[in-house]
PDB file of C-alpha atoms in Angstrom:
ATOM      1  CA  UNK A   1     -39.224  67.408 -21.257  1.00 52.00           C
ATOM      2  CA  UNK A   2     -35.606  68.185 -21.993  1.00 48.00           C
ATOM      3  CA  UNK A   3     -34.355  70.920 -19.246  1.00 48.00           C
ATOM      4  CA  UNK A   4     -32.300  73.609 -20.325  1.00 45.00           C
ATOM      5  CA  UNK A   5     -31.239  75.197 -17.499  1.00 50.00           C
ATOM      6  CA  UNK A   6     -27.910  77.153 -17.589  1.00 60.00           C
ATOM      7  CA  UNK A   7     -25.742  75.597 -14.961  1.00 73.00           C
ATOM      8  CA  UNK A   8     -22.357  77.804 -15.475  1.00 80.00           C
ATOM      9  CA  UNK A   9     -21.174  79.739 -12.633  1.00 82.00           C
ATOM     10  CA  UNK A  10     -22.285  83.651 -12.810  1.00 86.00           C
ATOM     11  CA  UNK A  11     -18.625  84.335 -12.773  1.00 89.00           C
ATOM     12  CA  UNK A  12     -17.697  82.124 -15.606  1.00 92.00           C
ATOM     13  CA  UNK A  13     -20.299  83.856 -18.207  1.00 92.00           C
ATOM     14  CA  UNK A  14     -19.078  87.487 -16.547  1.00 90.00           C
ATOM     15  CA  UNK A  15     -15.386  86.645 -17.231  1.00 93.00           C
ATOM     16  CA  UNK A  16     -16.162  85.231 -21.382  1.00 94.00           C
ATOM     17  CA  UNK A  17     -18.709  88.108 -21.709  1.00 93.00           C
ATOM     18  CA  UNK A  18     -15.888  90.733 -20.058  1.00 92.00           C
ATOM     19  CA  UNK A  19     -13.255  89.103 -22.007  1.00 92.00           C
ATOM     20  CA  UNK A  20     -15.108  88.821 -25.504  1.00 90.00           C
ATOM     21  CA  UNK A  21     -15.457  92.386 -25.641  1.00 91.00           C
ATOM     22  CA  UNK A  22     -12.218  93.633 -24.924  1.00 89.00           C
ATOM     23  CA  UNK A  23      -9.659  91.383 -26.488  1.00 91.00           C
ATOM     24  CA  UNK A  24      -8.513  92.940 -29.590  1.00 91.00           C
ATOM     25  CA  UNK A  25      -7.759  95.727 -27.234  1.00 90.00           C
ATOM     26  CA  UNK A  26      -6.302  93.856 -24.403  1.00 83.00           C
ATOM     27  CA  UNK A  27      -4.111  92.124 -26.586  1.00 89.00           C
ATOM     28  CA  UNK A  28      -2.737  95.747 -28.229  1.00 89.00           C
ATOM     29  CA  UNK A  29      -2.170  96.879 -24.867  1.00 83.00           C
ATOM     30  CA  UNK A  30      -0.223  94.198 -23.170  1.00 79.00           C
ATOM     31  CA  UNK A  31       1.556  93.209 -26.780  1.00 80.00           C
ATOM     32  CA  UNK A  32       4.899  93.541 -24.582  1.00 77.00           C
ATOM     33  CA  UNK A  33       3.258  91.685 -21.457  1.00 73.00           C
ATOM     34  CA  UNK A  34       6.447  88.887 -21.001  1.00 83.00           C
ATOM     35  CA  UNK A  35       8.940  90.293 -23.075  1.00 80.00           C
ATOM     36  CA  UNK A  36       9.000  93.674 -20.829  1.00 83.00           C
ATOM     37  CA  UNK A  37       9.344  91.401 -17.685  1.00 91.00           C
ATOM     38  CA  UNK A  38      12.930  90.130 -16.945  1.00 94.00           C
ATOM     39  CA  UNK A  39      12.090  88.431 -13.868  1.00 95.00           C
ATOM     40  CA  UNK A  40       8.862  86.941 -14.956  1.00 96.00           C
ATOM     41  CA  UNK A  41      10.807  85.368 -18.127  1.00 96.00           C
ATOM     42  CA  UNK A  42      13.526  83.904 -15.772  1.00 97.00           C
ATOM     43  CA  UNK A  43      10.301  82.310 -13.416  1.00 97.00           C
ATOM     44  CA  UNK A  44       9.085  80.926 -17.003  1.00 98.00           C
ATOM     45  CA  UNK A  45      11.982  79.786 -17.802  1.00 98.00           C
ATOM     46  CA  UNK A  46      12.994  78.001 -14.754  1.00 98.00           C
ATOM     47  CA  UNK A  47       9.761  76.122 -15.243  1.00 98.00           C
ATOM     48  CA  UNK A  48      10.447  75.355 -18.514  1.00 98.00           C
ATOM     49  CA  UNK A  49      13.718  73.509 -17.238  1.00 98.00           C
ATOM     50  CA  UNK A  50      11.644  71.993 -14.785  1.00 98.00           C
ATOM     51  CA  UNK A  51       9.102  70.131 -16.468  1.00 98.00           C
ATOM     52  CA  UNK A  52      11.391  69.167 -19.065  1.00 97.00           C
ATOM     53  CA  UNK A  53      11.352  69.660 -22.961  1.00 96.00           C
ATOM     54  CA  UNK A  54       9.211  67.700 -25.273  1.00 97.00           C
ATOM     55  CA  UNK A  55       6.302  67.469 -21.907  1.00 98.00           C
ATOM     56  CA  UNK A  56       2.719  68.379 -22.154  1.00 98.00           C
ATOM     57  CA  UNK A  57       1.626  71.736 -20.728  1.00 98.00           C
ATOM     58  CA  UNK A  58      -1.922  73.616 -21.285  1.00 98.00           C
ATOM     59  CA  UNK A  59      -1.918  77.208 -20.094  1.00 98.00           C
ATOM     60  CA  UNK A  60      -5.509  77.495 -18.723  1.00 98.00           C
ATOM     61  CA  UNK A  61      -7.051  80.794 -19.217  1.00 96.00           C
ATOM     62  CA  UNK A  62      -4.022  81.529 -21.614  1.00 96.00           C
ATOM     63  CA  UNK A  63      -5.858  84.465 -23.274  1.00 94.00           C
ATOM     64  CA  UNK A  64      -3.770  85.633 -26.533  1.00 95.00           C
ATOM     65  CA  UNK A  65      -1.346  82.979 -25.834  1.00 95.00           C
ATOM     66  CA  UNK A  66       1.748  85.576 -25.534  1.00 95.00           C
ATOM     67  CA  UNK A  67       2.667  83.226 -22.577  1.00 96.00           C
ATOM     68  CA  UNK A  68       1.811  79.995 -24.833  1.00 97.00           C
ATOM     69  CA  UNK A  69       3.768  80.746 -27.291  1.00 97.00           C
ATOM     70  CA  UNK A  70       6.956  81.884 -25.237  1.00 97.00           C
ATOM     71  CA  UNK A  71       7.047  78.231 -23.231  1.00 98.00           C
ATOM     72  CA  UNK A  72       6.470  76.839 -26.561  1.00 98.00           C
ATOM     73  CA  UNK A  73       9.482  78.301 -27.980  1.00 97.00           C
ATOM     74  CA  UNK A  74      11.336  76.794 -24.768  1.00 97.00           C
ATOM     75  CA  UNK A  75      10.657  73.491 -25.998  1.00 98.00           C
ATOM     76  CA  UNK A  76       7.015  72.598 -23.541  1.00 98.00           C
ATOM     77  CA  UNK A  77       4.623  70.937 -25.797  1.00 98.00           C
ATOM     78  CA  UNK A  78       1.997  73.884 -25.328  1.00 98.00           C
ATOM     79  CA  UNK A  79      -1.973  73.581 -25.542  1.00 98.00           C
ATOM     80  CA  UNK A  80      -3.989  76.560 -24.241  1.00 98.00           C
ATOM     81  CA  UNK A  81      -7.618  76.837 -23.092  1.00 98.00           C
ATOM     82  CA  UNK A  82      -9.895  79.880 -22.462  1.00 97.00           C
ATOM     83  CA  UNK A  83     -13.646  80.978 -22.052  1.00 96.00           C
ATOM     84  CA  UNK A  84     -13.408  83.950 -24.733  1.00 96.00           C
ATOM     85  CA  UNK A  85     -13.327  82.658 -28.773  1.00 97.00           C
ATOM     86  CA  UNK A  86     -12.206  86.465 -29.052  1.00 96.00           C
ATOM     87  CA  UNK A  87      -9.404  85.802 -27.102  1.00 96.00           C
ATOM     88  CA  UNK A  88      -8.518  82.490 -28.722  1.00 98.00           C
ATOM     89  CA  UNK A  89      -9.198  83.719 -32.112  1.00 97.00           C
ATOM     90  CA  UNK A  90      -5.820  86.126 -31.833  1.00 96.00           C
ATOM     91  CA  UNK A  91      -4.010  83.223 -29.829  1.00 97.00           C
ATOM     92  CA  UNK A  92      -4.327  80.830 -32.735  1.00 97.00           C
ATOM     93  CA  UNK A  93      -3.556  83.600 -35.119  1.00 96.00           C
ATOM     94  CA  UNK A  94      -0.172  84.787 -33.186  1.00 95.00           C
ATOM     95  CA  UNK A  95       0.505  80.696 -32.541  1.00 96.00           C
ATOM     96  CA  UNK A  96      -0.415  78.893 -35.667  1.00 96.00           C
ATOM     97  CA  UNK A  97       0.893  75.336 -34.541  1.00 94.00           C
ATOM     98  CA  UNK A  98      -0.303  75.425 -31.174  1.00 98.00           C
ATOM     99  CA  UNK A  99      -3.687  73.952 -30.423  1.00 98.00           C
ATOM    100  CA  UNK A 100      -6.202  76.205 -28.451  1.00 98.00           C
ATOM    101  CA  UNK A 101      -9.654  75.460 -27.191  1.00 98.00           C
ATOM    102  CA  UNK A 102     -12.655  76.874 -25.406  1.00 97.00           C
ATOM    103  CA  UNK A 103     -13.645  75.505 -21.937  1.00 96.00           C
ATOM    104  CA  UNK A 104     -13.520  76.269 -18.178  1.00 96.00           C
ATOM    105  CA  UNK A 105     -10.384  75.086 -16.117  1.00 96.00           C
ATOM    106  CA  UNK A 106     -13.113  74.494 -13.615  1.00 95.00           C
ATOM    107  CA  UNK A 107     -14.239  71.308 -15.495  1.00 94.00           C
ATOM    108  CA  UNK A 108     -11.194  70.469 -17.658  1.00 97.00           C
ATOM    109  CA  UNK A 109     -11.625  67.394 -20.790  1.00 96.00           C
ATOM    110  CA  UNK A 110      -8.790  65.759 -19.417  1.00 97.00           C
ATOM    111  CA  UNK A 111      -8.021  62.605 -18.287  1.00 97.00           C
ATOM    112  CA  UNK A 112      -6.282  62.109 -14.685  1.00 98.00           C
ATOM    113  CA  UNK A 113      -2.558  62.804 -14.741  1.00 98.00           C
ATOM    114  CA  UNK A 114      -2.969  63.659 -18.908  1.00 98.00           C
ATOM    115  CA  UNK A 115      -0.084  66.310 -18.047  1.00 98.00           C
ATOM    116  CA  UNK A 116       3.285  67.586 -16.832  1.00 98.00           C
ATOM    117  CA  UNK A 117       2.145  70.816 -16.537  1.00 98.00           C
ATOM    118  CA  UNK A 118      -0.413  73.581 -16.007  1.00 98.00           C
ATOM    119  CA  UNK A 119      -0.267  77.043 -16.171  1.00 98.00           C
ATOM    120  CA  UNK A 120      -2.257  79.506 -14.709  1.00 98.00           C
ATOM    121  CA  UNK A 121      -0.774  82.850 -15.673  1.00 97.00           C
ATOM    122  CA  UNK A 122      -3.056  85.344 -13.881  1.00 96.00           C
ATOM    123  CA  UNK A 123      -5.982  83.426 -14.835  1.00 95.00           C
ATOM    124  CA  UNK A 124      -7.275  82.257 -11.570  1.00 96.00           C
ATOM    125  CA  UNK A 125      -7.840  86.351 -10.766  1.00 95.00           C
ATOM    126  CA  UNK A 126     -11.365  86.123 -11.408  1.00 94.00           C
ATOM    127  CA  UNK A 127     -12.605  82.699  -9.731  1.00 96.00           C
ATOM    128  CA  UNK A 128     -13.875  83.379  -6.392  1.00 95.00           C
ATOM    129  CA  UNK A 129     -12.109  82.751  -3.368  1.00 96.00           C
ATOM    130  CA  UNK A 130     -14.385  79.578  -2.554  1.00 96.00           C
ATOM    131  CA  UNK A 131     -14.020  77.952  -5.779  1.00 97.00           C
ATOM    132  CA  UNK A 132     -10.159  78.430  -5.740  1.00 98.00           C
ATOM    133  CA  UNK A 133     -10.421  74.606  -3.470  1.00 98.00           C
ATOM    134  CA  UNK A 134     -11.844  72.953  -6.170  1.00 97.00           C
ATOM    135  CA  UNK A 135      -9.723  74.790  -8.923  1.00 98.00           C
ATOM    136  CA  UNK A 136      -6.889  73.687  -7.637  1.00 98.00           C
ATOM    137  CA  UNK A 137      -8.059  70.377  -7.165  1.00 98.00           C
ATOM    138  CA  UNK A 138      -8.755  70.317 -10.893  1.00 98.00           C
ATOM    139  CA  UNK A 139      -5.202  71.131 -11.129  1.00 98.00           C
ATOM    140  CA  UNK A 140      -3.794  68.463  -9.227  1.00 98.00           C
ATOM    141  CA  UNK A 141      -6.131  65.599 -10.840  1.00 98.00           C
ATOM    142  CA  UNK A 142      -4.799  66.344 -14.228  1.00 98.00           C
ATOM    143  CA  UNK A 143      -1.490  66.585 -13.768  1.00 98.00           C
ATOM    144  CA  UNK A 144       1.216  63.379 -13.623  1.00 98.00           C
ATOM    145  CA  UNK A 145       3.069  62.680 -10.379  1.00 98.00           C
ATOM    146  CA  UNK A 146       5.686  64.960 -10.476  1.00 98.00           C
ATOM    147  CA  UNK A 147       4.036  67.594 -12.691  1.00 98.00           C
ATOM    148  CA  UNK A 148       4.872  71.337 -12.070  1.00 98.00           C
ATOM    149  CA  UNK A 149       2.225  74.220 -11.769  1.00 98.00           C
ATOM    150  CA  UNK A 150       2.725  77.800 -12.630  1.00 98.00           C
ATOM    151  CA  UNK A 151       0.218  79.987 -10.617  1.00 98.00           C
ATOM    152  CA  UNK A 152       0.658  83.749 -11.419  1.00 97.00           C
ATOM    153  CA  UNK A 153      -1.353  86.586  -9.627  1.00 97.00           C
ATOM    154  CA  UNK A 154      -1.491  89.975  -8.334  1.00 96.00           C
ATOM    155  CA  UNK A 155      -0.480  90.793  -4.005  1.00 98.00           C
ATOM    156  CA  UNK A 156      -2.938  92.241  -2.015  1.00 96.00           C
ATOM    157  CA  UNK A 157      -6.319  91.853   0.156  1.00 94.00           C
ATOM    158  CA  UNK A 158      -8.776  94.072  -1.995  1.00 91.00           C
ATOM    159  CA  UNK A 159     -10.163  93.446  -5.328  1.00 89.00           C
ATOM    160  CA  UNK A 160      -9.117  96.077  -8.358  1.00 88.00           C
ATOM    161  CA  UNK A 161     -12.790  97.115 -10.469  1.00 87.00           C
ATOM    162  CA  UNK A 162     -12.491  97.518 -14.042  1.00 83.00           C
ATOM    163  CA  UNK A 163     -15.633  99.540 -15.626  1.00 87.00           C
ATOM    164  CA  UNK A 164     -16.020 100.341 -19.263  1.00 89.00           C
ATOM    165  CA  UNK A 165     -12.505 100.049 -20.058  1.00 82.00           C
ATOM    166  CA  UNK A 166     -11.313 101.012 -23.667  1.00 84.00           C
ATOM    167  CA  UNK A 167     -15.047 102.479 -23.546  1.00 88.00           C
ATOM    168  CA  UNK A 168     -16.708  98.820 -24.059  1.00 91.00           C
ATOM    169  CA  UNK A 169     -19.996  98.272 -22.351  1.00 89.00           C
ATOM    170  CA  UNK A 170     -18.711  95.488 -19.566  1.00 90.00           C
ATOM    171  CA  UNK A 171     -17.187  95.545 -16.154  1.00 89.00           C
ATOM    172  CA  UNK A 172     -14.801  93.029 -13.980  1.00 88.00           C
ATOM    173  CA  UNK A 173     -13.354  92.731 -10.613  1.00 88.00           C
ATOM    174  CA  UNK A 174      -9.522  90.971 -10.483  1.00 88.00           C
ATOM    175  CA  UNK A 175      -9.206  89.434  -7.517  1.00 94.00           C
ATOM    176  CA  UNK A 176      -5.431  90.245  -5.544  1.00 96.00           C
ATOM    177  CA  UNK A 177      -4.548  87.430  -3.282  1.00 97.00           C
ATOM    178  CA  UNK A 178      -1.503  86.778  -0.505  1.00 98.00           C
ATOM    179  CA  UNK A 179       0.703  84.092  -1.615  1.00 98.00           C
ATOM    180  CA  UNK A 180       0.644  82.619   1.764  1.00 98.00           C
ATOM    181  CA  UNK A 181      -2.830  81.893   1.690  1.00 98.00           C
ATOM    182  CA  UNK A 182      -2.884  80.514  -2.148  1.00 98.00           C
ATOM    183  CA  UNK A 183       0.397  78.357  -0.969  1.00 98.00           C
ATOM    184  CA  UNK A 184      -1.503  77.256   1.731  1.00 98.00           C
ATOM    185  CA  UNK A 185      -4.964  76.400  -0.700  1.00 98.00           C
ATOM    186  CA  UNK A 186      -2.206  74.485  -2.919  1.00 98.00           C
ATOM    187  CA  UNK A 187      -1.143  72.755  -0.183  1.00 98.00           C
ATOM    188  CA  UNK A 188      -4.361  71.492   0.735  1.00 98.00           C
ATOM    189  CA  UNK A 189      -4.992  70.305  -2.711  1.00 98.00           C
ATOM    190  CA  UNK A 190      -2.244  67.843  -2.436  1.00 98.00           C
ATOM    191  CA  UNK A 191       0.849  70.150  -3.948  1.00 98.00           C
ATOM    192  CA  UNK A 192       4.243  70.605  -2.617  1.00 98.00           C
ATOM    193  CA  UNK A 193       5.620  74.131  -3.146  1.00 98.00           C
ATOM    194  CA  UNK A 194       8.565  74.276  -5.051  1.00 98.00           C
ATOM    195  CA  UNK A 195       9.179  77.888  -5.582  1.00 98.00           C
ATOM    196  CA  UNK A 196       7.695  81.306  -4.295  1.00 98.00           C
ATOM    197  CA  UNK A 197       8.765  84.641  -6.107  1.00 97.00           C
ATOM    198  CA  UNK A 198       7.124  88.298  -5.648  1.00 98.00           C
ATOM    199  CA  UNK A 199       8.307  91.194  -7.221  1.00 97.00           C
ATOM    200  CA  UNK A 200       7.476  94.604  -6.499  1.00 96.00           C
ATOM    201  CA  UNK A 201       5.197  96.014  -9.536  1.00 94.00           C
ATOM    202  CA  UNK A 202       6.441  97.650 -13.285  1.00 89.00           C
ATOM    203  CA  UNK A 203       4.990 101.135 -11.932  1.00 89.00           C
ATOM    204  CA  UNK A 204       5.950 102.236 -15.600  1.00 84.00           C
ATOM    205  CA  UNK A 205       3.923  99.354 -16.941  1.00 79.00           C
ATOM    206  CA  UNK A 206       0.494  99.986 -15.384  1.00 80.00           C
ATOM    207  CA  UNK A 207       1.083  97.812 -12.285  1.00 88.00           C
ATOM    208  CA  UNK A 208      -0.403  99.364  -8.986  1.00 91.00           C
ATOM    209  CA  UNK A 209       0.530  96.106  -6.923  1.00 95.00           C
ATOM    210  CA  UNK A 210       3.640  93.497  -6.181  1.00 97.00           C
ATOM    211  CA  UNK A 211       3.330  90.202  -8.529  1.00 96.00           C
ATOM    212  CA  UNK A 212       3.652  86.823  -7.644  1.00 98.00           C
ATOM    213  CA  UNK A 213       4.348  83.396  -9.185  1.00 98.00           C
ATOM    214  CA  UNK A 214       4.244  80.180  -7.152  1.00 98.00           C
ATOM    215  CA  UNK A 215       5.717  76.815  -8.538  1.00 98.00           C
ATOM    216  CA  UNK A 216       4.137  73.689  -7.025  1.00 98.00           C
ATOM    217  CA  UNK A 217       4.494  70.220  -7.235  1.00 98.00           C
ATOM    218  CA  UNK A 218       2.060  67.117  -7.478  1.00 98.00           C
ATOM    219  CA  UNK A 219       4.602  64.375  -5.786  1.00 97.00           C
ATOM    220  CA  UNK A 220       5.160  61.558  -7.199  1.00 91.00           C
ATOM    221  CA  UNK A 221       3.723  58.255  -6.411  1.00 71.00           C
ATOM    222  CA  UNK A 222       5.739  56.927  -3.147  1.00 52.00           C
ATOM    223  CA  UNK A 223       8.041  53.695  -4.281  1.00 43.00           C
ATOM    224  CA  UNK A 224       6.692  50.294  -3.640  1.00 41.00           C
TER     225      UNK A 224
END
């Protein structure tokens, strides 16, 4: 008797159902996401420079790839990964020569130390706070000694709900989290922070809370 027994994480199927049904409109209204952000670009960029031109990056949970596609132009060999085919299905139409694929960052189809980069760009926002261990872990495994992470998310203690927007049928918390904790988690995991930057929020742009974006470090292997 074959058992078919769904094993993904409630979470995971609420975050590719959530996502699914509001992409097209997600996408519209955060078209200008990066390129309205002067300090986020500068973080991305300075990232760029540190992994190095020509190295392998996948933005996990990359969405439309608008953040894809602007380390790609800065010379990162870009993949991106997501739960939502709706989501990936304007990524690979906005990025034509970058590869995107479905799957969880939980439970990546990577080898160990397959990269020199990862990118979580306000992905991680909906993975509960106990899972965030083995997330990061996940991180760490498939990135090369000396491989960078990006880690974006939103400051603060309380989750923000989302119900019905744009008038679709679904609802979402995003998690807010204190960089001191999540540099702390990263820590744990085996990184070495390299870099932690928090802005106050784009009021103007639909921001209610400061942003943050930690750069971390899996060291390299100690010299024989």
């Amino acid at each position: 008797m074959t058992d078919t027994t769904d094993t993904t994480p409630g979470f995971v199927t609420a975050t590719r159902t959530f996502y699914d049904a509001v992409a097209e409109d997600y996408a519209e209204q955060f078209r200008d996401g990066i390129t309205s952000k002067p300090l986020d670009r500068a973080v991305l960029t300075a990232y760029a420079e540190l992994v190095g031109p020509g190295r392998r990056v996948a933005d996990l949970g990359c969405g439309p790839g608008r953040t894809t596609g602007f380390l790609a132009a800065l010379g990162l060999e870009m993949s991106g990964l997501d739960l939502s085919e709706s989501m990936l299905a304007i990524a690979r139409r906005e990025n034509p020569g970058i590869p995107f694929a479905q799957g969880s960052m939980l439970d990546l189809d990577l080898p160990d130390g397959a990269l020199a980069g990862v990118v979580s760009y306000y992905s991680s926002i909906h993975t509960p706070v106990e899972e965030l261990p083995a997330l990061f872990t996940e991180f760490h495994r498939v990135l090369a000694p000396g491989g960078h992470l990006l880690l974006g998310f939103q400051v603060g203690d309380e989750p923000r709900h989302y119900d019905r927007p744009w008038g679709r049928p679904v609802a979402i918390d995003f998690e807010r989290r204190r960089p001191e904790r999540m540099a702390a988690l990263l820590t744990a995991a085996g990184f070495a922070m390299v870099s932690r930057t928090v802005r106050e929020p784009d009021t103007e742009g639909g921001e209610a809370v400061p942003q943050a974006l930690l750069v971390a470090r899996r060291p390299a292997r100690p010299h024989a």
